[in-house]
């Protein structure tokens, strides 16, 4: 059967870490993507969900409808198994699959396109982010 759109196969299952900032997945999170088949962030992966500056949290909270998309995006940045542009495009499609408001999608997408280079370079230095 031909898949016509992105969809998540799982709910987020994660524990909040003692650092007050990160979450550790307790079960895998899988996205079916139209261009990249399936992408799975494994249990044990550590994420900060949305890397959104605190000043914008009232408008774009780091936890909410886009949380699953943020986890997959963090996984792609951590592993760098695709290009940065592909990772950002997957984030866009994953947010659309999560029914995130169109204005939030575009603000977040263009935010990572403009500012994500620093995280990409930082993540290239450590293959797998895993505090604690």
PDB file of C-alpha atoms in Angstrom:
ATOM      1  CA  UNK A   1       0.000   0.000   0.000  1.00  0.00           C
ATOM      2  CA  UNK A   2       1.358   3.431  -0.933  1.00  0.00           C
ATOM      3  CA  UNK A   3       1.898   5.717   2.037  1.00  0.00           C
ATOM      4  CA  UNK A   4       0.668   9.216   1.206  1.00  0.00           C
ATOM      5  CA  UNK A   5       1.727  11.153   4.289  1.00  0.00           C
ATOM      6  CA  UNK A   6       3.816  11.060   7.421  1.00  0.00           C
ATOM      7  CA  UNK A   7       2.548   9.460  10.585  1.00  0.00           C
ATOM      8  CA  UNK A   8       3.859   8.582  14.018  1.00  0.00           C
ATOM      9  CA  UNK A   9       3.501   4.963  15.082  1.00  0.00           C
ATOM     10  CA  UNK A  10       4.034   5.523  18.805  1.00  0.00           C
ATOM     11  CA  UNK A  11       3.290   7.859  21.677  1.00  0.00           C
ATOM     12  CA  UNK A  12       6.183   9.532  23.469  1.00  0.00           C
ATOM     13  CA  UNK A  13       7.196   7.546  26.511  1.00  0.00           C
ATOM     14  CA  UNK A  14       9.943   9.327  28.436  1.00  0.00           C
ATOM     15  CA  UNK A  15      11.288  10.143  31.887  1.00  0.00           C
ATOM     16  CA  UNK A  16      12.148  13.702  32.886  1.00  0.00           C
ATOM     17  CA  UNK A  17      15.792  13.868  33.982  1.00  0.00           C
ATOM     18  CA  UNK A  18      17.160  15.436  37.137  1.00  0.00           C
ATOM     19  CA  UNK A  19      18.879  18.206  35.167  1.00  0.00           C
ATOM     20  CA  UNK A  20      15.434  19.788  34.773  1.00  0.00           C
ATOM     21  CA  UNK A  21      15.854  20.128  31.015  1.00  0.00           C
ATOM     22  CA  UNK A  22      16.154  16.756  29.267  1.00  0.00           C
ATOM     23  CA  UNK A  23      13.949  13.703  28.725  1.00  0.00           C
ATOM     24  CA  UNK A  24      15.103  10.096  28.191  1.00  0.00           C
ATOM     25  CA  UNK A  25      12.911   7.928  25.958  1.00  0.00           C
ATOM     26  CA  UNK A  26      11.758   4.781  27.722  1.00  0.00           C
ATOM     27  CA  UNK A  27      10.395   3.307  24.482  1.00  0.00           C
ATOM     28  CA  UNK A  28      11.205   3.894  20.811  1.00  0.00           C
ATOM     29  CA  UNK A  29       9.435   6.648  18.877  1.00  0.00           C
ATOM     30  CA  UNK A  30       8.911   5.948  15.175  1.00  0.00           C
ATOM     31  CA  UNK A  31       7.897   8.241  12.336  1.00  0.00           C
ATOM     32  CA  UNK A  32       6.885   6.912   8.946  1.00  0.00           C
ATOM     33  CA  UNK A  33       8.180   9.489   6.482  1.00  0.00           C
ATOM     34  CA  UNK A  34       7.167   9.690   2.835  1.00  0.00           C
ATOM     35  CA  UNK A  35      10.770  10.211   1.665  1.00  0.00           C
ATOM     36  CA  UNK A  36      12.866   8.403   4.297  1.00  0.00           C
ATOM     37  CA  UNK A  37      10.674   5.377   5.135  1.00  0.00           C
ATOM     38  CA  UNK A  38      10.832   4.901   8.921  1.00  0.00           C
ATOM     39  CA  UNK A  39      12.879   6.890  11.381  1.00  0.00           C
ATOM     40  CA  UNK A  40      13.120   5.588  14.939  1.00  0.00           C
ATOM     41  CA  UNK A  41      14.551   7.341  17.959  1.00  0.00           C
ATOM     42  CA  UNK A  42      15.408   4.423  20.274  1.00  0.00           C
ATOM     43  CA  UNK A  43      14.656   3.935  23.937  1.00  0.00           C
ATOM     44  CA  UNK A  44      17.440   5.578  25.927  1.00  0.00           C
ATOM     45  CA  UNK A  45      17.797   8.534  23.579  1.00  0.00           C
ATOM     46  CA  UNK A  46      17.986  11.859  25.422  1.00  0.00           C
ATOM     47  CA  UNK A  47      16.216  14.927  24.034  1.00  0.00           C
ATOM     48  CA  UNK A  48      15.373  18.441  25.148  1.00  0.00           C
ATOM     49  CA  UNK A  49      12.240  18.298  22.958  1.00  0.00           C
ATOM     50  CA  UNK A  50      11.984  21.777  21.421  1.00  0.00           C
ATOM     51  CA  UNK A  51      15.214  23.782  21.576  1.00  0.00           C
ATOM     52  CA  UNK A  52      13.219  26.982  21.722  1.00  0.00           C
ATOM     53  CA  UNK A  53      14.673  29.986  23.563  1.00  0.00           C
ATOM     54  CA  UNK A  54      12.824  30.531  26.848  1.00  0.00           C
ATOM     55  CA  UNK A  55      11.722  34.042  25.820  1.00  0.00           C
ATOM     56  CA  UNK A  56       9.470  32.453  23.135  1.00  0.00           C
ATOM     57  CA  UNK A  57       7.930  29.674  25.292  1.00  0.00           C
ATOM     58  CA  UNK A  58       4.573  31.446  25.670  1.00  0.00           C
ATOM     59  CA  UNK A  59       4.228  31.541  21.890  1.00  0.00           C
ATOM     60  CA  UNK A  60       6.065  28.305  20.975  1.00  0.00           C
ATOM     61  CA  UNK A  61       6.295  25.950  23.959  1.00  0.00           C
ATOM     62  CA  UNK A  62       9.024  23.275  23.833  1.00  0.00           C
ATOM     63  CA  UNK A  63       6.435  20.693  24.942  1.00  0.00           C
ATOM     64  CA  UNK A  64       3.172  20.333  23.056  1.00  0.00           C
ATOM     65  CA  UNK A  65       1.765  19.210  19.701  1.00  0.00           C
ATOM     66  CA  UNK A  66       5.205  19.323  18.035  1.00  0.00           C
ATOM     67  CA  UNK A  67       6.958  17.228  20.734  1.00  0.00           C
ATOM     68  CA  UNK A  68       7.137  14.019  18.661  1.00  0.00           C
ATOM     69  CA  UNK A  69       8.553  15.963  15.723  1.00  0.00           C
ATOM     70  CA  UNK A  70      11.143  17.557  18.036  1.00  0.00           C
ATOM     71  CA  UNK A  71      12.306  14.122  19.260  1.00  0.00           C
ATOM     72  CA  UNK A  72      12.792  12.797  15.724  1.00  0.00           C
ATOM     73  CA  UNK A  73      14.566  16.026  14.710  1.00  0.00           C
ATOM     74  CA  UNK A  74      16.887  15.782  17.743  1.00  0.00           C
ATOM     75  CA  UNK A  75      17.621  12.141  16.838  1.00  0.00           C
ATOM     76  CA  UNK A  76      18.507  13.104  13.256  1.00  0.00           C
ATOM     77  CA  UNK A  77      20.782  15.907  14.464  1.00  0.00           C
ATOM     78  CA  UNK A  78      22.439  13.598  17.026  1.00  0.00           C
ATOM     79  CA  UNK A  79      23.088  10.764  14.564  1.00  0.00           C
ATOM     80  CA  UNK A  80      23.488  12.843  11.389  1.00  0.00           C
ATOM     81  CA  UNK A  81      22.261   9.962   9.218  1.00  0.00           C
ATOM     82  CA  UNK A  82      20.961  12.469   6.665  1.00  0.00           C
ATOM     83  CA  UNK A  83      21.799  16.021   5.691  1.00  0.00           C
ATOM     84  CA  UNK A  84      20.836  18.928   7.929  1.00  0.00           C
ATOM     85  CA  UNK A  85      18.437  20.158   5.261  1.00  0.00           C
ATOM     86  CA  UNK A  86      16.770  16.732   5.129  1.00  0.00           C
ATOM     87  CA  UNK A  87      16.492  16.656   8.950  1.00  0.00           C
ATOM     88  CA  UNK A  88      14.835  20.081   8.946  1.00  0.00           C
ATOM     89  CA  UNK A  89      12.459  19.062   6.142  1.00  0.00           C
ATOM     90  CA  UNK A  90      11.515  15.922   8.099  1.00  0.00           C
ATOM     91  CA  UNK A  91      10.792  18.167  11.096  1.00  0.00           C
ATOM     92  CA  UNK A  92       8.466  20.226   8.888  1.00  0.00           C
ATOM     93  CA  UNK A  93       6.569  17.171   7.633  1.00  0.00           C
ATOM     94  CA  UNK A  94       6.443  15.624  11.131  1.00  0.00           C
ATOM     95  CA  UNK A  95       4.930  18.801  12.557  1.00  0.00           C
ATOM     96  CA  UNK A  96       2.338  18.779   9.769  1.00  0.00           C
ATOM     97  CA  UNK A  97       1.563  15.124  10.626  1.00  0.00           C
ATOM     98  CA  UNK A  98       1.101  16.198  14.260  1.00  0.00           C
ATOM     99  CA  UNK A  99      -1.433  18.874  13.282  1.00  0.00           C
ATOM    100  CA  UNK A 100       0.704  21.705  14.623  1.00  0.00           C
ATOM    101  CA  UNK A 101      -0.726  25.122  13.727  1.00  0.00           C
ATOM    102  CA  UNK A 102       0.654  26.316  10.384  1.00  0.00           C
ATOM    103  CA  UNK A 103       2.092  29.531  11.867  1.00  0.00           C
ATOM    104  CA  UNK A 104       4.001  27.598  14.544  1.00  0.00           C
ATOM    105  CA  UNK A 105       5.270  25.163  11.894  1.00  0.00           C
ATOM    106  CA  UNK A 106       6.744  27.936   9.807  1.00  0.00           C
ATOM    107  CA  UNK A 107       8.233  29.834  12.760  1.00  0.00           C
ATOM    108  CA  UNK A 108       9.895  26.677  14.075  1.00  0.00           C
ATOM    109  CA  UNK A 109      11.016  25.496  10.635  1.00  0.00           C
ATOM    110  CA  UNK A 110      12.627  28.806   9.708  1.00  0.00           C
ATOM    111  CA  UNK A 111      14.119  29.066  13.187  1.00  0.00           C
ATOM    112  CA  UNK A 112      15.956  25.762  12.743  1.00  0.00           C
ATOM    113  CA  UNK A 113      16.923  26.593   9.160  1.00  0.00           C
ATOM    114  CA  UNK A 114      18.504  29.861  10.312  1.00  0.00           C
ATOM    115  CA  UNK A 115      19.882  28.828  13.714  1.00  0.00           C
ATOM    116  CA  UNK A 116      20.214  25.051  13.579  1.00  0.00           C
ATOM    117  CA  UNK A 117      23.703  25.111  12.078  1.00  0.00           C
ATOM    118  CA  UNK A 118      25.221  25.630  15.528  1.00  0.00           C
ATOM    119  CA  UNK A 119      23.437  22.592  16.981  1.00  0.00           C
ATOM    120  CA  UNK A 120      24.353  20.529  13.900  1.00  0.00           C
ATOM    121  CA  UNK A 121      28.042  21.362  14.296  1.00  0.00           C
ATOM    122  CA  UNK A 122      27.916  20.739  18.053  1.00  0.00           C
ATOM    123  CA  UNK A 123      26.173  17.392  17.574  1.00  0.00           C
ATOM    124  CA  UNK A 124      28.758  16.379  14.970  1.00  0.00           C
ATOM    125  CA  UNK A 125      31.354  16.494  17.747  1.00  0.00           C
ATOM    126  CA  UNK A 126      29.431  14.051  19.950  1.00  0.00           C
ATOM    127  CA  UNK A 127      27.665  11.304  18.026  1.00  0.00           C
ATOM    128  CA  UNK A 128      25.068  10.692  20.714  1.00  0.00           C
ATOM    129  CA  UNK A 129      23.874  13.248  23.259  1.00  0.00           C
ATOM    130  CA  UNK A 130      23.262  11.435  26.530  1.00  0.00           C
ATOM    131  CA  UNK A 131      23.510  13.480  29.755  1.00  0.00           C
ATOM    132  CA  UNK A 132      23.235  11.677  33.112  1.00  0.00           C
TER     133      UNK A 132
END
